Coordinates of C-alpha atoms in Angstrom, one line a residue:
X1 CA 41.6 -41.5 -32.1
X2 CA 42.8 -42.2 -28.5
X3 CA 45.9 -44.1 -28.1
X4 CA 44.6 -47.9 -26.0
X5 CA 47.5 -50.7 -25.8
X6 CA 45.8 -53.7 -27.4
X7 CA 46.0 -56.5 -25.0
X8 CA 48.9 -58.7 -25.3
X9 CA 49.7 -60.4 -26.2
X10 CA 56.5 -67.8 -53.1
X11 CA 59.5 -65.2 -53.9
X12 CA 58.5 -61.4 -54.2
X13 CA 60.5 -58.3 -55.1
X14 CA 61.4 -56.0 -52.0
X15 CA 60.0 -53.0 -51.4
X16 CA 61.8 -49.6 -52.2
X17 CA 61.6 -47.0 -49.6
X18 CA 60.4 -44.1 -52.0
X19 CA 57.5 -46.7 -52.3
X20 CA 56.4 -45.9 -48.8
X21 CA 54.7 -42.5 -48.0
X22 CA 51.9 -40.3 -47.0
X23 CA 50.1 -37.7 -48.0
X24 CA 51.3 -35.1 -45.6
X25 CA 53.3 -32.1 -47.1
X26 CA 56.9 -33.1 -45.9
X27 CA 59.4 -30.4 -46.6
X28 CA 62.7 -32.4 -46.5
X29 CA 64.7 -28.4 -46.7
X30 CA 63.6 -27.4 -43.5
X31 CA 64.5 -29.0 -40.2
X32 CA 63.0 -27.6 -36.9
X33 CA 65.5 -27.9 -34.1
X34 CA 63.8 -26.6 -31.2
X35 CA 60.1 -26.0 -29.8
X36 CA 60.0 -23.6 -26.6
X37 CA 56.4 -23.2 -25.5
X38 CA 55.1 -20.7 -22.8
X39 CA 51.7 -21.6 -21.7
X40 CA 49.5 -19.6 -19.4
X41 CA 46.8 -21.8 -18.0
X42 CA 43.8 -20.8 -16.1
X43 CA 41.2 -22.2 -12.8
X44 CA 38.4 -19.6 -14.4
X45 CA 38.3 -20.4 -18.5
X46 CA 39.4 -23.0 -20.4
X47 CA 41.5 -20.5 -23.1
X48 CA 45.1 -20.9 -22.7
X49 CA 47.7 -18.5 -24.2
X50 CA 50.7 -19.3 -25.7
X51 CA 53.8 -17.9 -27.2
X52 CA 56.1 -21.2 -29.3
X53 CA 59.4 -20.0 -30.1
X54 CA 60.9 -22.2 -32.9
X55 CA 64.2 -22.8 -34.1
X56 CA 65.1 -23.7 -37.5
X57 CA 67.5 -24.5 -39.6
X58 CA 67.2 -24.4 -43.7
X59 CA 68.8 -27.2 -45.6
X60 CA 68.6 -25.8 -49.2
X61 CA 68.4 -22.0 -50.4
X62 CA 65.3 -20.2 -51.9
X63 CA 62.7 -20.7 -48.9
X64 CA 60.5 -17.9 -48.4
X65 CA 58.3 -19.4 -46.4
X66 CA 57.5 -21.4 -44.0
X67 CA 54.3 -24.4 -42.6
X68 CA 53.7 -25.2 -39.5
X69 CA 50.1 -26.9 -38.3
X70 CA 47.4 -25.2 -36.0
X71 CA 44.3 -25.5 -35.9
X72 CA 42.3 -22.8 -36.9
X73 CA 39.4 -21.3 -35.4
X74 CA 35.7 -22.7 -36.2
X75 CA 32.8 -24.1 -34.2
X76 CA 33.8 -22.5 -30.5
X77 CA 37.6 -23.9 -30.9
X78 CA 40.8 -23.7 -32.0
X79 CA 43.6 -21.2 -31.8
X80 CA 43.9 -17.7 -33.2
X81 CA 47.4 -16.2 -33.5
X82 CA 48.1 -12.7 -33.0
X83 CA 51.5 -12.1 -34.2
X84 CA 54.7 -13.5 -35.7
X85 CA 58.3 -12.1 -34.9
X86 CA 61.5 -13.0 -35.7
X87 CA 64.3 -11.1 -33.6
X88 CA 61.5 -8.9 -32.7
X89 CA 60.8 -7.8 -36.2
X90 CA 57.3 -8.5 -37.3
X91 CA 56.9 -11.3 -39.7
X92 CA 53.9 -11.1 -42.4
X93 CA 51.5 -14.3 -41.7
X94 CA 48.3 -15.9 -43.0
X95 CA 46.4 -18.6 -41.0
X96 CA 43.8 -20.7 -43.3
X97 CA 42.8 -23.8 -43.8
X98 CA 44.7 -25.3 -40.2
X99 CA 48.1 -24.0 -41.8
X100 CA 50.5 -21.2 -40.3
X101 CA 52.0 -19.8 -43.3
X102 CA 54.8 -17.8 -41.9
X103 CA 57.1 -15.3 -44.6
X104 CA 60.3 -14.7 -44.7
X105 CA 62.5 -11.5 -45.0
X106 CA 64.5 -13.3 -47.3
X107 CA 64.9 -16.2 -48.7
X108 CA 66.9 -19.2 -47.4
X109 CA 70.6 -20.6 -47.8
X110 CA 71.5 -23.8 -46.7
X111 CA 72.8 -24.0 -43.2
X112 CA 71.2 -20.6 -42.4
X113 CA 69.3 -20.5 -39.1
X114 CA 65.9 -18.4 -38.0
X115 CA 64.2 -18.3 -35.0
X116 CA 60.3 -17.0 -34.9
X117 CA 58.1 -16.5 -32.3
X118 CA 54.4 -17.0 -32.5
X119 CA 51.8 -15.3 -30.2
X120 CA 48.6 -17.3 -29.9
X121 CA 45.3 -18.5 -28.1
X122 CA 42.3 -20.2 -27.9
X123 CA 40.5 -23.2 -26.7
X124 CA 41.7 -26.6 -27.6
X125 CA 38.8 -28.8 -29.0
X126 CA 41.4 -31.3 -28.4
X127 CA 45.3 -32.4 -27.8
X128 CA 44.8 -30.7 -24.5
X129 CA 42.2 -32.3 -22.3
X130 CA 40.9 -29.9 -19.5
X131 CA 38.3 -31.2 -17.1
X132 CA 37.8 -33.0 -13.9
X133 CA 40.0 -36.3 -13.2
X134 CA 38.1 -39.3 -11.2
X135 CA 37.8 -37.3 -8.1
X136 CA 36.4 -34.7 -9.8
X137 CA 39.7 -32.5 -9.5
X138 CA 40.4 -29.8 -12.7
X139 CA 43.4 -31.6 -14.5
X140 CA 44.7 -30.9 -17.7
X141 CA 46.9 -33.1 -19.7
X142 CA 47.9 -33.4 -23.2
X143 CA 46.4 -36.2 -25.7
X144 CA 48.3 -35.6 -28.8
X145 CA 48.2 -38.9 -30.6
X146 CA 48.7 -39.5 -33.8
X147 CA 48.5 -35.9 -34.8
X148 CA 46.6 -33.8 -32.3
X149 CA 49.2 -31.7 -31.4
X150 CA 48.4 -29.3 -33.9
X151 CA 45.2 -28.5 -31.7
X152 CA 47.4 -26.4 -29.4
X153 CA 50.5 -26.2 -30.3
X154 CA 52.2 -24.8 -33.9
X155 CA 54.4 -27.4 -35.0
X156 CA 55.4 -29.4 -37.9
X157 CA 52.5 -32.4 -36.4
X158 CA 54.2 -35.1 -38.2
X159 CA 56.9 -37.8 -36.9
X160 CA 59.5 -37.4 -39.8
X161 CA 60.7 -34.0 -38.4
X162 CA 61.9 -34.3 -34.5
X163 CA 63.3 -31.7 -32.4
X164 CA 63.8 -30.8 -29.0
X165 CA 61.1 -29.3 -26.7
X166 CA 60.6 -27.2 -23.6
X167 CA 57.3 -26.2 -21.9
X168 CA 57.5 -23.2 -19.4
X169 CA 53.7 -23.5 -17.8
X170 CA 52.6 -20.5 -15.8
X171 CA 49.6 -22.1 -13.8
X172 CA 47.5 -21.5 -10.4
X173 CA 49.7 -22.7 -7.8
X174 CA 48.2 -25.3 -6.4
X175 CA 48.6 -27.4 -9.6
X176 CA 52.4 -29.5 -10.2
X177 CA 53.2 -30.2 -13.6
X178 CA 55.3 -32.6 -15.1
X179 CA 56.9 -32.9 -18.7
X180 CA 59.3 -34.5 -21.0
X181 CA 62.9 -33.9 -19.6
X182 CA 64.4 -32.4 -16.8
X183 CA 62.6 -29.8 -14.6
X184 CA 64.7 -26.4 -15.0
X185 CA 62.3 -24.2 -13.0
X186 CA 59.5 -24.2 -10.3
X187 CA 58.9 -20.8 -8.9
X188 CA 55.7 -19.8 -6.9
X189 CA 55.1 -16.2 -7.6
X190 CA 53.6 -13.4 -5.4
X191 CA 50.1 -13.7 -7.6
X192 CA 49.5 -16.8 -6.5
X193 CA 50.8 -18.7 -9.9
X194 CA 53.5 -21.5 -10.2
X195 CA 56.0 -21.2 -12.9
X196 CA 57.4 -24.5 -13.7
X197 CA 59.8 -25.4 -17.1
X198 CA 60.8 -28.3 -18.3
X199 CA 62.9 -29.1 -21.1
X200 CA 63.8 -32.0 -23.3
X201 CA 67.3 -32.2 -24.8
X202 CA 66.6 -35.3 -26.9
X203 CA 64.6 -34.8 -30.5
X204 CA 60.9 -36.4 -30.4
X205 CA 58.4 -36.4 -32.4
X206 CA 55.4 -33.8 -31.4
X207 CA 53.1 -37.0 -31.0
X208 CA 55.5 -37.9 -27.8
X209 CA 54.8 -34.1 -26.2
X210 CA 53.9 -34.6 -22.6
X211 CA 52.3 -32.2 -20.0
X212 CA 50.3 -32.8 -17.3
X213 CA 48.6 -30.3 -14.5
X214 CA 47.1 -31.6 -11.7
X215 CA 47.7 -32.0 -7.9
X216 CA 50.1 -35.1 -8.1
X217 CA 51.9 -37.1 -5.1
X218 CA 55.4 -37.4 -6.4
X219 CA 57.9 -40.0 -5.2
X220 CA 61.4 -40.8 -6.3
X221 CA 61.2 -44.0 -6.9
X222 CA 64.9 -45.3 -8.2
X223 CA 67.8 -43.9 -10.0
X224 CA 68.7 -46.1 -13.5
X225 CA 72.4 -45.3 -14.5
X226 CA 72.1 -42.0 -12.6
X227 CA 68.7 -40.9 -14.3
X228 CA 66.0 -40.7 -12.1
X229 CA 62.5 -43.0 -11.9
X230 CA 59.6 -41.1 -10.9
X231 CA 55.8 -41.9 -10.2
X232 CA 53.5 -38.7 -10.7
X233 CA 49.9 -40.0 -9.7
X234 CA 46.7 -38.4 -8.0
X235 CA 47.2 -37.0 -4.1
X236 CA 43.7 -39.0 -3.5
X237 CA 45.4 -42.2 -4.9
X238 CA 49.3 -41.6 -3.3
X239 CA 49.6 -45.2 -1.7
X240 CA 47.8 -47.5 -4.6
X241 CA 50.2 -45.3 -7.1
X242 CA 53.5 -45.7 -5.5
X243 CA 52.7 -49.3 -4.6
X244 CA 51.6 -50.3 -8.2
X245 CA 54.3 -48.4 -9.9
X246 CA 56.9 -49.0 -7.6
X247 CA 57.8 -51.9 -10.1
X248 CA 58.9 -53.1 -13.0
X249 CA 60.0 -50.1 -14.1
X250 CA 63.6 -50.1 -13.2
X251 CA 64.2 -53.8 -14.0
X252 CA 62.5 -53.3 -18.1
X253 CA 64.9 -50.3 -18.5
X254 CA 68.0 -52.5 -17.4
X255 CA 66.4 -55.5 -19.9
X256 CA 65.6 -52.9 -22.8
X257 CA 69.4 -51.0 -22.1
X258 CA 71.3 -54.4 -22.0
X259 CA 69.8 -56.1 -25.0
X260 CA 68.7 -53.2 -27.5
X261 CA 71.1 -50.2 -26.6
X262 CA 71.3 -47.1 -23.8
X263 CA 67.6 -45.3 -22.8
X264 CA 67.7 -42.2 -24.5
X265 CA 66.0 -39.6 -21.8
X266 CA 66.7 -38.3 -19.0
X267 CA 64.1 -39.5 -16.9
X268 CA 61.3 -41.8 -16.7
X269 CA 58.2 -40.0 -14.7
X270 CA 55.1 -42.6 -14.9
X271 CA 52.1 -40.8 -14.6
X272 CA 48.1 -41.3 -13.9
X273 CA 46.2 -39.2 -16.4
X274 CA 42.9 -39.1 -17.4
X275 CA 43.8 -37.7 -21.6
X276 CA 44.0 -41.5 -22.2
X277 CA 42.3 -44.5 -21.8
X278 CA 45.3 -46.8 -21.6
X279 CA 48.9 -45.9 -22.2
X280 CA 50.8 -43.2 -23.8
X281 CA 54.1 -43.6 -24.7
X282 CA 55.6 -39.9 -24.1
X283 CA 59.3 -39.8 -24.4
X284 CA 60.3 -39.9 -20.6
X285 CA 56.5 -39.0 -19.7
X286 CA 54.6 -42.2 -20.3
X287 CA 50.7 -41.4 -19.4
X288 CA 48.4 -44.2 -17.7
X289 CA 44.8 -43.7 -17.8
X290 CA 43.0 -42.5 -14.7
X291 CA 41.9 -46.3 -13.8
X292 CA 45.8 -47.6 -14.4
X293 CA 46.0 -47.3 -10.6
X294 CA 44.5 -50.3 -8.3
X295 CA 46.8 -50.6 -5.3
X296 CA 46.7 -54.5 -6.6
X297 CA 49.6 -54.6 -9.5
X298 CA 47.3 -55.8 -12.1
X299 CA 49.0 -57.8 -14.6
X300 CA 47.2 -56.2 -17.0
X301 CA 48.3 -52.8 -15.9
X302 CA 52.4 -54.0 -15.5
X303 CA 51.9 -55.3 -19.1
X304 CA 50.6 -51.7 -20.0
X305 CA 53.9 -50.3 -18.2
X306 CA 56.2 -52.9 -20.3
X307 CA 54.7 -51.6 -23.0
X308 CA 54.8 -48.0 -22.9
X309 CA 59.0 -48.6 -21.8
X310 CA 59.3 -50.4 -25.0
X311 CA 58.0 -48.0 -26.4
X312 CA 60.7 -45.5 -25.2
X313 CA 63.6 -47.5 -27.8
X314 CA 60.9 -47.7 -30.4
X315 CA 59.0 -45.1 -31.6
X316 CA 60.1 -42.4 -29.5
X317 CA 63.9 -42.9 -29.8
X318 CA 63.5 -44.7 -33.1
X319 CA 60.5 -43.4 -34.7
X320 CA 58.9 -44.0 -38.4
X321 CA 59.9 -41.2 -40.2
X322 CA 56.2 -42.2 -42.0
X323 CA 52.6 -43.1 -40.6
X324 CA 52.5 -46.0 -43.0
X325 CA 56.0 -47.4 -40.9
X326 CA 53.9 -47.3 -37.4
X327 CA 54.5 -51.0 -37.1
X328 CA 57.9 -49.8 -36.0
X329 CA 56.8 -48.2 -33.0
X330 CA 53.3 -50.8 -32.0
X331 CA 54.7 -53.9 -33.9
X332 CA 57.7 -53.0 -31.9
X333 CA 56.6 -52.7 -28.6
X334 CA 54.0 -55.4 -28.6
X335 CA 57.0 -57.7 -28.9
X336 CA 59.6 -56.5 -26.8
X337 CA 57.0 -56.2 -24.2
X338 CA 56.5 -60.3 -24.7
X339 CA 60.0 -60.5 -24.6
X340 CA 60.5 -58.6 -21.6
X341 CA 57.9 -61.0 -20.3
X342 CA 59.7 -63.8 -21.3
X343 CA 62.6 -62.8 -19.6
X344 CA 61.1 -61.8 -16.0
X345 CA 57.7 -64.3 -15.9
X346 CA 59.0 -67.1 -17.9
X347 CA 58.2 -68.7 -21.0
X348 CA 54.7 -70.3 -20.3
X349 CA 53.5 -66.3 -20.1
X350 CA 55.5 -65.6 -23.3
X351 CA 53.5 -68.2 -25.5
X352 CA 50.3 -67.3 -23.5
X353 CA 50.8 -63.7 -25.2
X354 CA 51.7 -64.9 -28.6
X355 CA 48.8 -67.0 -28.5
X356 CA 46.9 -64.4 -27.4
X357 CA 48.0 -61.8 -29.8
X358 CA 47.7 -64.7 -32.6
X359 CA 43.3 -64.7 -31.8
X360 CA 43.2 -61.4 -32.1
X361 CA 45.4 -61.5 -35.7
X362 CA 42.7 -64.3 -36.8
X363 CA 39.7 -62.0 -35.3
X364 CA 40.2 -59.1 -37.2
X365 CA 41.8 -61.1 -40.3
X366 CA 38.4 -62.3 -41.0
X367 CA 37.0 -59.2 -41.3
X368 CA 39.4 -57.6 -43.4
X369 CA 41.9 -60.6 -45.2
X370 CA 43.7 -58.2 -47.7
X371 CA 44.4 -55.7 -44.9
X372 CA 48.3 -55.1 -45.1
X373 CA 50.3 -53.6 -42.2
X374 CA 52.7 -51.2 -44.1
X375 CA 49.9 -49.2 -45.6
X376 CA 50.3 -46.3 -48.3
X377 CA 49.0 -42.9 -48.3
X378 CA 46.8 -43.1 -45.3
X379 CA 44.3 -40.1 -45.2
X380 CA 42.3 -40.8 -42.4
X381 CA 44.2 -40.5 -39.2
X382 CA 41.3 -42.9 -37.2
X383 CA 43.2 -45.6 -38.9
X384 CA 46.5 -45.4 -38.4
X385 CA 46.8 -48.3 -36.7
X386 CA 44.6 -51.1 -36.3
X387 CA 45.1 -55.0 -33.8
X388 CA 46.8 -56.1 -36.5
X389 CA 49.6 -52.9 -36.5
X390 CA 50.2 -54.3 -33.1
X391 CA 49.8 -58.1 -33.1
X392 CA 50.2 -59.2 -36.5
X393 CA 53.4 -56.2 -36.2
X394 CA 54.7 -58.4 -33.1
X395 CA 54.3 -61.4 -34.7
X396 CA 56.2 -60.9 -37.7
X397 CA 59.6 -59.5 -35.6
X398 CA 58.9 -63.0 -33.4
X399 CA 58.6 -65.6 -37.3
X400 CA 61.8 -63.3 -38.0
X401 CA 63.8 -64.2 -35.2
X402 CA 62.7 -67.9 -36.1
X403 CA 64.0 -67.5 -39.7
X404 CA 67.7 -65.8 -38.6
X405 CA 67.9 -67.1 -35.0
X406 CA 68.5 -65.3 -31.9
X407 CA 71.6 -64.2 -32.4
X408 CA 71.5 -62.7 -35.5
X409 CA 68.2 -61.1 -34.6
X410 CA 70.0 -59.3 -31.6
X411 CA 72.7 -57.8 -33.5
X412 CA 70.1 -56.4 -36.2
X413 CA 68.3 -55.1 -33.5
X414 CA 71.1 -53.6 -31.6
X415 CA 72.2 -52.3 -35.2
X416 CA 69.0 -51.1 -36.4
X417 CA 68.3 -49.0 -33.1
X418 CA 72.3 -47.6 -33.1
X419 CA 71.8 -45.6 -35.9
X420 CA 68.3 -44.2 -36.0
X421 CA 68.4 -43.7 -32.3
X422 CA 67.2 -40.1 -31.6
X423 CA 66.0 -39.7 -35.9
X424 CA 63.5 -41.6 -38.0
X425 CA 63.6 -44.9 -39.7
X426 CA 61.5 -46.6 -41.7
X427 CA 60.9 -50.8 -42.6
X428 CA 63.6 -50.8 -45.6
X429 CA 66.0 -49.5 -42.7
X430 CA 65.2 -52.2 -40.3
X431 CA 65.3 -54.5 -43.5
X432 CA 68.6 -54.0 -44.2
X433 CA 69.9 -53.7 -40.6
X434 CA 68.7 -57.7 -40.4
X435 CA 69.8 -58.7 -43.5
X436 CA 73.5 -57.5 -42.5
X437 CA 73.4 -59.1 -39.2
X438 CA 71.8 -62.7 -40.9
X439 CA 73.8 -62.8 -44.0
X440 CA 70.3 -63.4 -45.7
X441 CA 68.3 -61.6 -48.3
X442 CA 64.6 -60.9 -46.7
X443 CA 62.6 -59.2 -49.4
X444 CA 60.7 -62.5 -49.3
X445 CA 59.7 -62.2 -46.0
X446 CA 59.4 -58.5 -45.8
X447 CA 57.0 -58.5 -48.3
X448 CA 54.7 -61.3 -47.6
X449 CA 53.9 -60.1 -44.0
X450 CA 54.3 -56.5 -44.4
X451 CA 53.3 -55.3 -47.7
X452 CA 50.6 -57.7 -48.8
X453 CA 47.4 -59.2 -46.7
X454 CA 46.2 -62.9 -46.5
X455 CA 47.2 -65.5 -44.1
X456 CA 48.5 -68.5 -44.2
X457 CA 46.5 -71.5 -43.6
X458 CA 47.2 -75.1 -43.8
X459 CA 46.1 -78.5 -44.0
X460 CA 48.4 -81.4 -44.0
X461 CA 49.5 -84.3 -42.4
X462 CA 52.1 -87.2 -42.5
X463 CA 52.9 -91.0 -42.8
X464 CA 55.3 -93.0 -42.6
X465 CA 56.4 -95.7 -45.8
X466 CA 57.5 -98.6 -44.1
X467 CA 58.9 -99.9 -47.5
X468 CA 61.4 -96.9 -48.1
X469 CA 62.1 -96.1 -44.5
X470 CA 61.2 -92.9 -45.3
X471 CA 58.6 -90.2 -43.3
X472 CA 56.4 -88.5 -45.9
X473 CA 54.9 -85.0 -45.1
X474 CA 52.0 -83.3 -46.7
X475 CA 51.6 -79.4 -46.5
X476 CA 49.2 -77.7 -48.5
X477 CA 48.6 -73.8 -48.5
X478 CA 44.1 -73.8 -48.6
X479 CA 44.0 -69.8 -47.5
X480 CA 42.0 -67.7 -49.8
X481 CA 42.5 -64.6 -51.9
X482 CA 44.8 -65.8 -54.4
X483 CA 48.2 -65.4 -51.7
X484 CA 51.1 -67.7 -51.5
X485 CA 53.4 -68.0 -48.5
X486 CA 56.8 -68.9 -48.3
X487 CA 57.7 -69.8 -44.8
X488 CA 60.6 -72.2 -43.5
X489 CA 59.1 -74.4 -40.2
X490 CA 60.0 -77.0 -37.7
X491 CA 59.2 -80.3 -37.7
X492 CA 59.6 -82.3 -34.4
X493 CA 59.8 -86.2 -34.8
X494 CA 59.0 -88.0 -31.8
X495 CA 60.4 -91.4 -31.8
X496 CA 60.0 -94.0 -28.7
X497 CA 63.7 -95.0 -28.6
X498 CA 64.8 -91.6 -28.5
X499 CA 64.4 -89.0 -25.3
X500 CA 64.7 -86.0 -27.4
X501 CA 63.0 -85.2 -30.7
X502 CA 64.5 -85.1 -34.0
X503 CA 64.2 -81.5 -35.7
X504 CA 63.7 -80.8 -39.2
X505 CA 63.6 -77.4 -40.7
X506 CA 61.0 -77.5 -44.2
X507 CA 59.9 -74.3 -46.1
X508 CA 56.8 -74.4 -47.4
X509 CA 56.7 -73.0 -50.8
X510 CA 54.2 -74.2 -52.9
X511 CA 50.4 -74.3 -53.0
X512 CA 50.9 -78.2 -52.2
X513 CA 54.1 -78.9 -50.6
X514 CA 55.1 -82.8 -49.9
X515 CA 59.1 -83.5 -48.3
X516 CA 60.1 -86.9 -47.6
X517 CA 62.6 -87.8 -44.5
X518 CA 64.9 -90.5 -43.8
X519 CA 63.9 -92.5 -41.0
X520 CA 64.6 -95.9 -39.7
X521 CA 61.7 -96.4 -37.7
X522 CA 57.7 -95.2 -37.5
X523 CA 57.9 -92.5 -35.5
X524 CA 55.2 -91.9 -32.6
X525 CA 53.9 -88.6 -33.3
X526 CA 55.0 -85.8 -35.8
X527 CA 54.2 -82.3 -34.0
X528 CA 53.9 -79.3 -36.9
X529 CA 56.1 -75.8 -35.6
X530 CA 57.0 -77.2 -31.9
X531 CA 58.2 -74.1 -31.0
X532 CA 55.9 -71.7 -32.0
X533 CA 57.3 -69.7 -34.6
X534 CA 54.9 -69.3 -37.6
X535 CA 51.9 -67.2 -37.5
X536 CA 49.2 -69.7 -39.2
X537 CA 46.2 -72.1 -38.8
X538 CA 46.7 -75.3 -39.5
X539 CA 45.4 -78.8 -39.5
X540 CA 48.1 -81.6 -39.4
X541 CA 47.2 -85.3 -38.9
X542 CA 48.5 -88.6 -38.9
X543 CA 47.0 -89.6 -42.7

């Protein structure tokens, strides 16, 4: 599945984290440290060759062996692997089924360390994208979302197990490539290849692997707190690209540093590629598909930047340590991207995109009304995420900043990404990092947008008793499937003597909800959620 930014924008028990997992064989005894991959990349054939050195480190004693994913070979693809060493011994090996079984002299003890080295090659049927760009230029770039990595590279292809990365790409020399990182090396040799390196010294997940070949125009664009912005797009398309990604780059780092914590890389290169139709959120390396650049700043293209930057705080510097969690990272970003917005357009743009991302929520709720956004066991990768991962994800963080309030919201975010910058976390961890900073137990609302499907629809209405002085209010939950929402709202009065409106905060509870108010006089108008903070339909009318 190719990674496209969608466009913008009753009391339950809590979940248990155990409850939350996948399929995939996690080996919590093993942590990989370090990736180095040597790549050998060719004008004439689209084989590559490889050599990934990987570091270990054992967590528990009696390992004898250990998994990595690759991709066989079968149906004119995949990768065939010609040795395993280890300190330059020779390391018995069997390669079936897509899984590198790799044995070991010995087995483990905790806090022992082993470093193997795998010799490989083949053609990619995909991860790595080699063919011609827009101008018909030979490009290659890497597509590894959500687990494609494994197509070309031997790694553990799963988010819970991070580690640092280097790529040392021997290519013809008229290509440039860019990584994740800092470049180490670029050295033309005398047979007319370029050796370039790169190398990350932050953990990532293998999904956030970046490399691109192509012939680029480069500019240095800005520095943020000494680490350098960059813009890596086509030579044919060197003005449009420096011109549309000139901005806002600089200014949603300083936003994203100052409110949520310090940018974890140490760059930010944005870069035209054509491995993805929209954006790719590559630690450090975000990718923009080959149409991203107009010369025109786009809005929807700056919205596809905002994104892929939020992106760099969550899911690449705090990632789900589980596929069914990957509302963290798109949940995640589709909001701080409308709060970016907020911040730099103002708020008429900000309700545009929750109002926005609200249609497509509705869209795709009608389809599919028990589909929940924290799913379990997920076997087919094609649906890892889905409108809702993104919009339904964004609005949820937006009803839960309603329900604590801003400031409460900010320190649980500013906790939350504190400590699981650079590891994993998953939606129990976010839980509790907000119900620390509020004071308040969330389970409720944890549950009821995250672990179950429905939505809530109402139909309602007020009047006003003349007799008792009193405003009556009608809410009744009508939405199908047998769900029950608890959700607190607003309530704005408007009364003619008054310039502002009185606020009342209800929570609807019950399948049929009625709450009476004081009030000395009929008020004008009765407006349901003012402000915008509850996801829901609902039909509310004088009565």
């Amino acid at each position: 599945m190719q990674k496209i930014v969608f466009a913008l924008i009753a009391g339950v028990i809590a979940h248990d984290p155990t409850d939350v997992f996948d399929d995939y064989p996690k080996n919590p005894n093993i942590d990989v440290l370090h990736y180095a991959f040597d790549l050998t990349l060719r004008d004439g054939t689209d084989e590559i060759g490889g050599v990934a050195t990987i570091d270990v480190r054992f967590l528990a004693d009696g390992i004898e062996r250990l998994r990595f994913d690759l991709i066989g070979v079968g149906n004119g693809s995949g990768m065939a692997v010609s040795s395993v060493t280890s300190m330059g011994t020779p390391l018995a090996f069997t390669h079936v089924n897509d899984v590198l079984w790799i044995e070991l002299q010995r087995a483990s003890r905790a806090s022992d360390r082993i470093s193997v080295s795998v010799l490989y090659s083949g053609t990619a049927a995909t991860g790595l994208i080699i063919g011609p760009n827009k101008h018909g230029d030979r490009t290659f770039f890497s597509d590894n979302w959500p687990n494609k990595a494994r197509n070309w590279l031997p790694t553990v292809d799963h988010p819970y197990d991070k580690a640092t990365v280097e790529f040392s790409i021997l290519a013809p020399n008229h290509y440039q490539v860019v990584s994740n990182g800092l470049l180490i090396e670029e050295t033309d040799r005398a047979d007319n290849q370029r050796l370039t390196h790169w190398k990350e010294s932050v953990p990532i997940a293998t999904w956030l692997y970046a490399v691109g070949v192509a012939r680029f125009a480069v500019q240095h664009v800005d520095d943020y707190q000494g680490k350098p912005i960059q813009t890596w797009v086509y030579r044919q398309d060197r003005n449009a690209g420096f011109f549309d990604f000139a901005i806002p780059s600089k200014d949603v780092l300083e936003f994203y540093g100052d409110r949520v914590g310090p940018y974890a890389y140490e760059k930010l290169a944005n870069v035209q590629a054509n491995s993805v139709a929209g954006g790719m959120e590559a630690a450090s390396t975000p990718f923009y598909g080959d149409v991203s650049v107009t010369g025109t700043r786009t809005v929807r293209w700056r919205n596809v930047v905002i994104h892929e930057l939020a992106h760099q705080w969550f899911g690449n510097a705090v990632t789900e340590y589980d596929w069914d969690d990957v509302w963290l990272s798109e949940g995640f970003a589709t909001y701080f991207t409308l709060l970016y917005i907020e911040h730099a357009y103002g708020r008429d743009e900000f309700v545009q995109g929750l109002r926005s991302s609200a249609e497509r929520v509705w869209s795709f709720y009608r389809e599919r009304p028990d589909y929940r956004i924290v799913h379990d066991n997920l076997t087919d990768m094609g649906q890892v995420t889905s409108s809702q991962t993104y919009q339904k994800g964004a609005w949820t963080l937006h009803m839960l900043r309603g329900i604590v309030g801003d400031d409460a919201f900010w320190r649980g975010i500013q906790t939350y990404y504190h400590e699981h910058k650079d590891a994993n976390a998953t939606t129990a961890d976010f839980r509790r990092a907000m119900e620390e900073a509020s004071g308040q137990t969330l389970g409720w609302f944890f549950d009821q947008w995250l672990y179950q499907g429905g939505a809530l629809i109402l139909d309602g209405g007020w009047r006003y008793d003349i007799e008792r002085r009193q405003l009556v209010i009608q809410l009744n939950q009508v939405q199908d499937g047998g769900y029950q929402f608890r959700m607190p709202m607003d309530i704005a009065i408007h009364v003619a003597a008054e310039q502002a409106p009185r606020m009342e905060r209800l929570t609807v509870s019950a399948t049929d909800s009625v709450f009476t108010i004081d009030l000395d006089v009929m008020p004008e108008r009765v407006v349901l959620d003012p402000n915008i903070w509850v996801l829901m339909e609902a039909s509310f009318q004088p009565f």
